[in-house]
Short mmCIF file of C-alpha atoms and ligand atoms in Angstrom, two decimals:
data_model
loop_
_atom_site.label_atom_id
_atom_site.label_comp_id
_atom_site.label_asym_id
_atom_site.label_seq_id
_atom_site.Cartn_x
_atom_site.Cartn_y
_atom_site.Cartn_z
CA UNK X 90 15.24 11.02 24.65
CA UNK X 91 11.66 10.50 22.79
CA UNK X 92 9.08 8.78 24.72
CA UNK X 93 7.32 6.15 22.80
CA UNK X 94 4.50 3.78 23.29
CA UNK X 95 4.51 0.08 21.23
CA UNK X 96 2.01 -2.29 21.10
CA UNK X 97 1.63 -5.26 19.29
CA UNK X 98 -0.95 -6.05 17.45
CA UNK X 99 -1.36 -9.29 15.92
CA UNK X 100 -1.96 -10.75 11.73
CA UNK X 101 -1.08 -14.23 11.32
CA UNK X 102 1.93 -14.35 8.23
CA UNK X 103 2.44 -17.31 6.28
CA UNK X 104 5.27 -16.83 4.17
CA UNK X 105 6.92 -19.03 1.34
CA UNK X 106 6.70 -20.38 -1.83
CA UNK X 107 3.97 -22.36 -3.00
CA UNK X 108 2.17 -21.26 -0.29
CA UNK X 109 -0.94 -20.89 -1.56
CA UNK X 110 -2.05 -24.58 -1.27
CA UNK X 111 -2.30 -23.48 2.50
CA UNK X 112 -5.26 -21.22 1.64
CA UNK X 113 -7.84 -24.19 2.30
CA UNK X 114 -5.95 -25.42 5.85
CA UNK X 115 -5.92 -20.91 6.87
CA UNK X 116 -9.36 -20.78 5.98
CA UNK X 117 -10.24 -23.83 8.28
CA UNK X 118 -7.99 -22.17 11.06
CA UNK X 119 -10.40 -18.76 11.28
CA UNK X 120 -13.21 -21.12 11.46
CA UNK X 121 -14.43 -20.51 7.95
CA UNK X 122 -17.36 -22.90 6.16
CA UNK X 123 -18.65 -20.67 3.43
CA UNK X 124 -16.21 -18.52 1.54
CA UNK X 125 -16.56 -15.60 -0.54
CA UNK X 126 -13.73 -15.95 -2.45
CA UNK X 127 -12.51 -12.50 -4.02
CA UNK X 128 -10.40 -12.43 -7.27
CA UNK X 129 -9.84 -10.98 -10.81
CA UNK X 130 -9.96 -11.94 -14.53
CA UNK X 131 -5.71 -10.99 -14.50
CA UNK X 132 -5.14 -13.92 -11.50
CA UNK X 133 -7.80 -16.29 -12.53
CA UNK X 134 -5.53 -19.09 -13.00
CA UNK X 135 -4.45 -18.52 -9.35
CA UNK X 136 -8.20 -18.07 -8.54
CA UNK X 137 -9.85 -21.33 -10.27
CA UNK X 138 -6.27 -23.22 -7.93
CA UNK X 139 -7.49 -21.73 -4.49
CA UNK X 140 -10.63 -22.49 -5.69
CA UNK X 141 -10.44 -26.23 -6.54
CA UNK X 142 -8.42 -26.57 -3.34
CA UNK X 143 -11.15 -24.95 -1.54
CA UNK X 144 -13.84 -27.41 -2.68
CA UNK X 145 -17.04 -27.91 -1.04
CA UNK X 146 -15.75 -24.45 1.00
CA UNK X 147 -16.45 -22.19 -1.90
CA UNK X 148 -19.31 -20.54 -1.74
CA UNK X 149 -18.82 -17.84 -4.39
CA UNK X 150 -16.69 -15.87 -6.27
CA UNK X 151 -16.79 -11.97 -7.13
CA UNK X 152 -14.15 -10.32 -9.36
CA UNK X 153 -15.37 -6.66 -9.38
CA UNK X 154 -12.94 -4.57 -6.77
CA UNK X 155 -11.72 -1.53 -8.06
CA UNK X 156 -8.98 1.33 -6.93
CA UNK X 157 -10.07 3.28 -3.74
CA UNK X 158 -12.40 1.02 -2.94
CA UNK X 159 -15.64 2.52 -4.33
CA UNK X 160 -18.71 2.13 -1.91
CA UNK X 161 -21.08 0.64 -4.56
CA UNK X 162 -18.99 -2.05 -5.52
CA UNK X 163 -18.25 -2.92 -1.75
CA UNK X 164 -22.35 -2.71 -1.65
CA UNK X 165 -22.65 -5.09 -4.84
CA UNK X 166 -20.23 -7.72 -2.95
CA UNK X 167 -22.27 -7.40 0.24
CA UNK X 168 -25.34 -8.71 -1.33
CA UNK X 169 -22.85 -11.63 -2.72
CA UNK X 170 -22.04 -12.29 0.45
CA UNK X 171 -24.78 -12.12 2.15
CA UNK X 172 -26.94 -13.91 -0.46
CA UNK X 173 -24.79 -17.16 -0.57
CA UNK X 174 -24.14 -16.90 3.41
CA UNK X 175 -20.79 -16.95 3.43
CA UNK X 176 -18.75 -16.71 6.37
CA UNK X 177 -15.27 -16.19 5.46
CA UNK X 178 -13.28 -13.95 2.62
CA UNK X 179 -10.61 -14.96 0.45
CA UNK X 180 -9.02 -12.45 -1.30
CA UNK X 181 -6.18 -12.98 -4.31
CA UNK X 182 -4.63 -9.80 -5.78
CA UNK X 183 -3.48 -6.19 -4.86
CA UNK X 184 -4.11 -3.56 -2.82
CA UNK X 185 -7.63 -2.95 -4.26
CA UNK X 186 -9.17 -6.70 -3.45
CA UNK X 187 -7.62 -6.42 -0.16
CA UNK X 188 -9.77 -3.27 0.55
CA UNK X 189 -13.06 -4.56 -0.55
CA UNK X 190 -12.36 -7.37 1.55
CA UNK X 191 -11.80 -5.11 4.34
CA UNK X 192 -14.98 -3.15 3.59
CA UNK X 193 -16.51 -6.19 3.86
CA UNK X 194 -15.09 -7.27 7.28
CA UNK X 195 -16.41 -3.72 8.69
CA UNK X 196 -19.48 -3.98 8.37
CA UNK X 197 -19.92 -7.89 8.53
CA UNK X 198 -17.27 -8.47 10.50
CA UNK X 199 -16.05 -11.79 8.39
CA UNK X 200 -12.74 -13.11 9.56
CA UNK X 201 -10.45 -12.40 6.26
CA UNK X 202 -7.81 -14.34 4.54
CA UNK X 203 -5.59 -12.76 2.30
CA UNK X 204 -3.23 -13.91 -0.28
CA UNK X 205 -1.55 -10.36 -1.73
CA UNK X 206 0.13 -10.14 -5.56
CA UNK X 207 1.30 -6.82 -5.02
CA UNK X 208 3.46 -4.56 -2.57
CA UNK X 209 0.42 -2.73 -1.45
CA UNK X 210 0.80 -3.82 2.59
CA UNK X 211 -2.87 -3.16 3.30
CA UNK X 212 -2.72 -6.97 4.35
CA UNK X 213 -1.22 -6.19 7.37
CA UNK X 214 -3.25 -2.69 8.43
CA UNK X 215 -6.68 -2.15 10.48
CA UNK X 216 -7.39 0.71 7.92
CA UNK X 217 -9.72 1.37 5.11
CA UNK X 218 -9.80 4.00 2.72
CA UNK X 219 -13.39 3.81 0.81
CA UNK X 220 -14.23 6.64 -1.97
CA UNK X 221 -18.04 8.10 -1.96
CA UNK X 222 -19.09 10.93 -4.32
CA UNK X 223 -15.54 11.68 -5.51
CA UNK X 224 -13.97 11.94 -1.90
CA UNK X 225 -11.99 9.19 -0.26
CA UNK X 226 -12.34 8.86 3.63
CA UNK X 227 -10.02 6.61 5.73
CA UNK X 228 -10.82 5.02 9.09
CA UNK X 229 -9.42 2.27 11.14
CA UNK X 230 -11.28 -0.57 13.37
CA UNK X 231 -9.80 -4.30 14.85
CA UNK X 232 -12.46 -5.68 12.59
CA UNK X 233 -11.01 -4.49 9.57
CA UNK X 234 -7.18 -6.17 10.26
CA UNK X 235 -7.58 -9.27 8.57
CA UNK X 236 -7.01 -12.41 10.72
CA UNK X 237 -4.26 -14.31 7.88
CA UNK X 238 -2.07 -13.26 5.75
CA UNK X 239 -0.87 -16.06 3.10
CA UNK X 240 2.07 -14.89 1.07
CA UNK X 241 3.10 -16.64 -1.81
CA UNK X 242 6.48 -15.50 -3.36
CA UNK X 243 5.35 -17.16 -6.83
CA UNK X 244 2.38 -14.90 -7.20
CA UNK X 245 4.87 -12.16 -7.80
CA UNK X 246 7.15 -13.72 -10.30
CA UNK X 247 5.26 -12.30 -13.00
CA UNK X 248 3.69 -9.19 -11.82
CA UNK X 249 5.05 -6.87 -14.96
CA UNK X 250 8.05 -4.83 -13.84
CA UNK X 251 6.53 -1.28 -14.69
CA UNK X 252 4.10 -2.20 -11.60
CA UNK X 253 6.52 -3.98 -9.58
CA UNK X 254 8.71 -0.72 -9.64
CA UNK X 255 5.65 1.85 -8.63
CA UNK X 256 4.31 -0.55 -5.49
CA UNK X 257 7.19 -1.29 -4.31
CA UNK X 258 7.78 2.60 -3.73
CA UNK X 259 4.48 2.95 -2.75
CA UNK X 260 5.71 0.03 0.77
CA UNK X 261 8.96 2.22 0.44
CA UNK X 262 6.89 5.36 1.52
CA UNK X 263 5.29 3.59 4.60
CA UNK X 264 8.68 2.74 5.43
CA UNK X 265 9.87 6.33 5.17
CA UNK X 266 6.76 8.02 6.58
CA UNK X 267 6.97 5.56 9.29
CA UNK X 268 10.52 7.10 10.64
CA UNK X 269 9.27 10.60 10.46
CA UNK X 270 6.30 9.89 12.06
CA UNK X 271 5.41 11.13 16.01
CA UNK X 272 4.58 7.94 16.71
CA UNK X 273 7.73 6.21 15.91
CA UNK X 274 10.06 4.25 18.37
CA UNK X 275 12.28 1.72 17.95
CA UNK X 276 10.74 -1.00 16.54
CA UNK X 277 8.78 0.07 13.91
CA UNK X 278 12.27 2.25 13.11
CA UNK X 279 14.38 -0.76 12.74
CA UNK X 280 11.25 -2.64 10.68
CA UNK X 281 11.03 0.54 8.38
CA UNK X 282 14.97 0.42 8.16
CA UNK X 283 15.23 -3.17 6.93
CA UNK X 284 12.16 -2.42 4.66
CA UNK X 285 14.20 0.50 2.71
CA UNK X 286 17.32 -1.56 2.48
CA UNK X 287 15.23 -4.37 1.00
CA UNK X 288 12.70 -2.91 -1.12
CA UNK X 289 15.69 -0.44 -2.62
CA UNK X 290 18.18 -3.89 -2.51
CA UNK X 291 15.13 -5.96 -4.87
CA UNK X 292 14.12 -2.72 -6.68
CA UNK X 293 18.02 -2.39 -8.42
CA UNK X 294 18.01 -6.02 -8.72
CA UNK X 295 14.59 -6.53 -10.36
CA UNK X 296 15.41 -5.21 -13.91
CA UNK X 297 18.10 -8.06 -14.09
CA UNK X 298 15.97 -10.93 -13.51
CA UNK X 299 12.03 -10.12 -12.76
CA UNK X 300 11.65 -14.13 -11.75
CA UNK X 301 14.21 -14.21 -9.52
CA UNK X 302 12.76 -15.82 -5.87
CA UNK X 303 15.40 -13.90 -4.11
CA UNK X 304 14.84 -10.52 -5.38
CA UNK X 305 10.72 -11.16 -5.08
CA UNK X 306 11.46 -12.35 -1.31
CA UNK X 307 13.26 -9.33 -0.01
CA UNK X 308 10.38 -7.22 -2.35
CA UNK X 309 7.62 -8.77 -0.52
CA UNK X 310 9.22 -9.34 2.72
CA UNK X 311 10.06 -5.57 2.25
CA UNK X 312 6.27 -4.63 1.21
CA UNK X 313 5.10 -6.87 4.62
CA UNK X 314 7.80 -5.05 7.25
CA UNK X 315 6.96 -1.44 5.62
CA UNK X 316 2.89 -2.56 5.75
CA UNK X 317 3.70 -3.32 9.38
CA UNK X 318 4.48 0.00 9.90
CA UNK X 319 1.65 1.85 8.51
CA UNK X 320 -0.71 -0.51 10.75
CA UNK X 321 1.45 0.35 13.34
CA UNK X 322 2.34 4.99 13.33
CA UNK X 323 0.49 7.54 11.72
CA UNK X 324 1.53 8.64 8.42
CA UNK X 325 1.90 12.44 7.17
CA UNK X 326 1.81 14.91 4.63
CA UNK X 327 2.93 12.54 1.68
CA UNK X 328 0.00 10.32 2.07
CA UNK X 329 -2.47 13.24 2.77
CA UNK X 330 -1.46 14.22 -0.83
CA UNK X 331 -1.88 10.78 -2.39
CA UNK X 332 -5.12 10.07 -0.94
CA UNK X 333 -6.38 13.46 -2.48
CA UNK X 334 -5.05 12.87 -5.81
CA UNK X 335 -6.12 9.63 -5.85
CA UNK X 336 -9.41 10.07 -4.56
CA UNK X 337 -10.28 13.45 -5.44
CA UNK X 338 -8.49 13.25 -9.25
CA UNK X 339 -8.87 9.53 -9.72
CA UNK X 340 -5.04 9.54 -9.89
CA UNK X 341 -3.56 5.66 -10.09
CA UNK X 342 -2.63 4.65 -6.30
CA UNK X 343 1.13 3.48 -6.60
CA UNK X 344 1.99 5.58 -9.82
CA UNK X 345 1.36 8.46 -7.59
CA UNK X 346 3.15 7.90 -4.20
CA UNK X 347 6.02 7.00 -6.70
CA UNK X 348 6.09 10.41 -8.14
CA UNK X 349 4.88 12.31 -4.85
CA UNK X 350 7.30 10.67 -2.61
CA UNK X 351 10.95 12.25 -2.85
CA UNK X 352 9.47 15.19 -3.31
CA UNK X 353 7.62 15.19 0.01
CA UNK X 354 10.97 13.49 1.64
CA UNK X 355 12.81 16.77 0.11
CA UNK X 356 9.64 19.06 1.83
CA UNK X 357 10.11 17.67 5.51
CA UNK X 358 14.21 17.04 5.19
CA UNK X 359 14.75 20.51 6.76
CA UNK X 360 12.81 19.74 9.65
CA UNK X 361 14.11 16.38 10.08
CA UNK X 362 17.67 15.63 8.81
CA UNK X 363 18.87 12.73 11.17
CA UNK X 364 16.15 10.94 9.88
CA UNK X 365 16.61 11.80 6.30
CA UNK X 366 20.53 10.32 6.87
CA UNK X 367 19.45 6.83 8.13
CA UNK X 368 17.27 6.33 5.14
CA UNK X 369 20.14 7.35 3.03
CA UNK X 370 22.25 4.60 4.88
CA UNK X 371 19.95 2.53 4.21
CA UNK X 372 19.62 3.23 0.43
CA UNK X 373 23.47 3.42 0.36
CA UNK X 374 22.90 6.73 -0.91
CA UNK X 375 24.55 10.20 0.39
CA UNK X 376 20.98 11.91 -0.05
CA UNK X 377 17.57 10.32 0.66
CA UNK X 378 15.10 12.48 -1.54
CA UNK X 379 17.65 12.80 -4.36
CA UNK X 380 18.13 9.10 -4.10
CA UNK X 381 14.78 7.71 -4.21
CA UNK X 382 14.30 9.90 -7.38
CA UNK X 383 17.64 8.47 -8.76
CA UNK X 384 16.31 4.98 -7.93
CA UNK X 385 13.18 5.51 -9.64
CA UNK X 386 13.95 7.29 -12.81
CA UNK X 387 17.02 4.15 -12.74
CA UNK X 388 14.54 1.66 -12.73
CA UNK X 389 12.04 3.58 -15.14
CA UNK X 390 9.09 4.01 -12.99
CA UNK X 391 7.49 7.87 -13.51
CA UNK X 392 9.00 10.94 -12.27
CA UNK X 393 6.70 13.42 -12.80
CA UNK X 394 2.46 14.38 -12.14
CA UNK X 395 2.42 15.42 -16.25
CA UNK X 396 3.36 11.92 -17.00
CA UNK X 397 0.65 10.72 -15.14
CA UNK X 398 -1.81 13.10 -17.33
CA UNK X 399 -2.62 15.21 -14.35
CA UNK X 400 -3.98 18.38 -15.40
CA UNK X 401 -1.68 21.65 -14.60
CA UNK X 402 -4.28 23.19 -13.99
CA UNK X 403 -6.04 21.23 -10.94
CA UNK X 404 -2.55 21.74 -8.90
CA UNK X 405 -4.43 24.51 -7.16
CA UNK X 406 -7.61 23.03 -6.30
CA UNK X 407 -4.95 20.03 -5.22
CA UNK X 408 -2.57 21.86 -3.03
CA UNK X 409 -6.28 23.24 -1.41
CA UNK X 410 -7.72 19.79 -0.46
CA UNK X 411 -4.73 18.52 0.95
CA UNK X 412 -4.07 21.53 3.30
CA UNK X 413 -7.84 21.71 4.44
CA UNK X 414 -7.34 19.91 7.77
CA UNK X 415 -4.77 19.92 9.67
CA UNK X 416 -2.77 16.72 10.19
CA UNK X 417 0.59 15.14 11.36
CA UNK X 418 3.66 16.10 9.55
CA UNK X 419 7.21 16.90 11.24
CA UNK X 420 7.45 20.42 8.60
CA UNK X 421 4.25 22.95 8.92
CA UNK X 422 2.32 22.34 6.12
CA UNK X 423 2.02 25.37 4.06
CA UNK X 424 0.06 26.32 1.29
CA UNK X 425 2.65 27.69 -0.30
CA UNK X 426 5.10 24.60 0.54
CA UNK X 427 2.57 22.66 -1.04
CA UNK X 428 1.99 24.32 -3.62
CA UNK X 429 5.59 24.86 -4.44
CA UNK X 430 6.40 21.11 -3.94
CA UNK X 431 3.33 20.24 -6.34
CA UNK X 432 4.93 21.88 -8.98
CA UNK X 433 7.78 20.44 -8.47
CA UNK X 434 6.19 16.78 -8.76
CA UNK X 435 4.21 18.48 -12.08
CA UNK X 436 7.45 19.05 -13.22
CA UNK X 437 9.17 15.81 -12.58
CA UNK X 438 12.30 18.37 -10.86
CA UNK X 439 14.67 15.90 -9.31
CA UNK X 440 15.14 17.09 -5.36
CA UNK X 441 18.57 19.35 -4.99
P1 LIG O 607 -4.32 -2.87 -7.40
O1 LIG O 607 -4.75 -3.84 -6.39
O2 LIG O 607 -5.40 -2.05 -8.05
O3 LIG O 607 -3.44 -3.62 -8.50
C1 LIG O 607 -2.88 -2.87 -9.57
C2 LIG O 607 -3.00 -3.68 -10.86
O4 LIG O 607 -2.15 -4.81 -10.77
C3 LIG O 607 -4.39 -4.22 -11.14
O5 LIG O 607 -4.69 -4.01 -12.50
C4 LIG O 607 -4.26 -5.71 -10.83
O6 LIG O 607 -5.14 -6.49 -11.60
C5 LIG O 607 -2.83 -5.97 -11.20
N1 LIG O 607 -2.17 -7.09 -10.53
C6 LIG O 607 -2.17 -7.35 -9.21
N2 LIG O 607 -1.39 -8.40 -8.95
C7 LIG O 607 -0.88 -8.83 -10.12
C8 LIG O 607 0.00 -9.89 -10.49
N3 LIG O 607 0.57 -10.68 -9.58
N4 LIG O 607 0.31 -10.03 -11.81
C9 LIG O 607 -0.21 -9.19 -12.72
N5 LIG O 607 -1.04 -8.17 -12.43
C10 LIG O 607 -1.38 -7.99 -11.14
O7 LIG O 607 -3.28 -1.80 -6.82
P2 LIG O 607 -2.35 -1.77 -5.53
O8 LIG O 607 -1.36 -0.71 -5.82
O9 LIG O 607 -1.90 -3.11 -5.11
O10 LIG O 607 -3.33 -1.25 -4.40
C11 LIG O 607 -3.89 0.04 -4.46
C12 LIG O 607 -5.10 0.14 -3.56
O11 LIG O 607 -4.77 -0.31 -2.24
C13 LIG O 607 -5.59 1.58 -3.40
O12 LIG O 607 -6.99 1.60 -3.38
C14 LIG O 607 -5.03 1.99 -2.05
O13 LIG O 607 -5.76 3.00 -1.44
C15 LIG O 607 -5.08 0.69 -1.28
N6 LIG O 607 -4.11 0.60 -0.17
C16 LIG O 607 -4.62 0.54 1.08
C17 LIG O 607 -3.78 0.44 2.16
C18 LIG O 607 -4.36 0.34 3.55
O14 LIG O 607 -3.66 0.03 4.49
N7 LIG O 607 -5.63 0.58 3.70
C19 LIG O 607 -2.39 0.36 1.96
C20 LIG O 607 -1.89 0.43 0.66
C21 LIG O 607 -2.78 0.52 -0.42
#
């Protein structure tokens, strides 16, 4: 028997399609008068619609996030913010707009409503991962959960497969870090269950029909449940590596925890087998690492660190600043292991 501790802690989720002409009625809800609106060239059609529907709410709009969350553009958007007095964020895209919007809610502490395009799950997480001088630091606060979620299947439809296929895996490994982690118990383990079979269900599905609602739902339901579990356990030694080569190497977020990830299931499989056979029944595969690399060279998303032009020769410096500190992981993190399961990645090896 594993002792466990759960607590719930609370986003609001609108779900649907068409949802986003709810935006306006969410914003109203959090007691919002002035918004900061936060967008991007690539969604400005969806942008200038919240907008309009917005109205005389919209106080301003700034389009410059970037990966990782760099400090000076959070800085930039602060004096947006703070120069047009706006009391509320929207924010329309990925991962990266949700962060600056969270940057933004620590250290204004502006209730935040978010309307996600990708399978990032930072929607539904208290944490922040901000990059200064090359080095990307994570930390977590209530302020930084943001108050509404507002998902709109129909923002996905036409997110390009290629990207579909490397965020999805990137909710698939908060789903499978999740189970492995010491804080799990039962119900983030059945949420991170139903995540794999969904996410791996819509991935195999996707290439068929990109604009099918279906196949989007269970994607984005998928990216929500395995976001829920990051906010909810610690994660381990795969996202230690993917924060340092994205923050440290300016590696592509999702690109890289789609490469990373069976290789660090295939690392910690030893130590934790039971765990690494409910995944696989999830999958409705007979091995978990193996079959996350089968599903992702299947749906052609990369395999390998090369592919992603990572240098052969920075695997050392790697493998030392992600075994610096010690952290959470259900294998002892070796140098060596590391090391040996870098090249592996390098190599694009499919797990034995
Ligand atoms: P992203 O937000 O940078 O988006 C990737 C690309 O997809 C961008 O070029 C964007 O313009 C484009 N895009 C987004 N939606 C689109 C759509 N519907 N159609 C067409 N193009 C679209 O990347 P991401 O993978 O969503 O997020 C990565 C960032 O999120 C990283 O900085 C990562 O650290 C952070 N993250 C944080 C958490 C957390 O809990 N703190 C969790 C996951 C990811």
């Amino acid at each position: 028997m594993k002792p466990f501790v759960h607590e719930v802690r609370s986003t609001r989720v609108v779900f649907g399609s068409g949802t986003i002409s709810q935006v306006r009625a969410e914003v109203e809800r959090v007691g919002g008068n002035r918004v900061l609106l936060l967008a991007s060239k690539r969604l400005d059609d969806v942008a200038q619609r919240v907008g309009e529907s917005l109205g005389p709410l919209l106080a301003a709009r700034f389009d410059g996030a970037a990966m990782h969350t760099p400090v000076e553009v959070t800085e930039h958007a602060l004096g947006v913010l703070r120069s047009n007095s706006a009391d509320c964020v929207v924010a329309i895209g990925g991962g990266s707009t949700t962060g600056l919007s969270k940057a933004l809610a620590a250290r204004t502490n502006v209730p935040q409503v978010i309307v996600p395009t990708t399978y990032s799950g930072s929607e539904v997480t208290a944490v922040l991962g901000e990059t200064a001088e090359g080095r990307k630091t994570t930390r977590s606060a209530p302020e930084i959960r943001p108050e509404t979620v507002v998902y709109d299947v129909d923002l996905t439809l036409s997110l390009p497969v290629d990207l579909s296929v490397t965020s999805a895996v990137n909710a698939l490994a908060h789903a499978v870090e999740a189970l492995y982690s010491p804080q799990s118990e039962p119900v983030t383990d059945s949420i991170a269950l139903d995540a794999v079979a969904r996410i791996s269900r819509g991935l195999r599905a996707l290439a068929a029909d990109p604009s099918d609602v279906d196949t989007r739902a269970d994607l984005l339901i998928g990216a929500w449940l395995a976001g829920t579990c990051l906010g909810s356990v610690g994660m381990s030694l795969h996202h230690k590596i993917c924060h340092t080569l994205g923050g440290s190497f300016g590696l592509p977020h999702a690109e890289t925890h789609t490469v990373v990830l069976p290789h660090v299931m295939a690392y910690n499989a030893k130590a934790v087998p039971e765990v690494m056979e409910r995944i696989a029944g999830a999958l409705g595969v007979p091995d978990a690492p193996a079959g996350v690399f089968d599903l992702v060279e299947s749906v052609g998303g990369p395999t390998s660190l090369r592919q992603l032009d990572f240098p052969r020769e920075d695997l050392p410096l790697a493998v030392e600043l992600s075994t610096s500190r010690v952290y959470q992981n259900p294998r002892e993190v070796t140098g060596e292991g590391v090391a040996a399961l870098l090249s592996d990645a390098w190599h694009g090896k499919r797990p034995a």
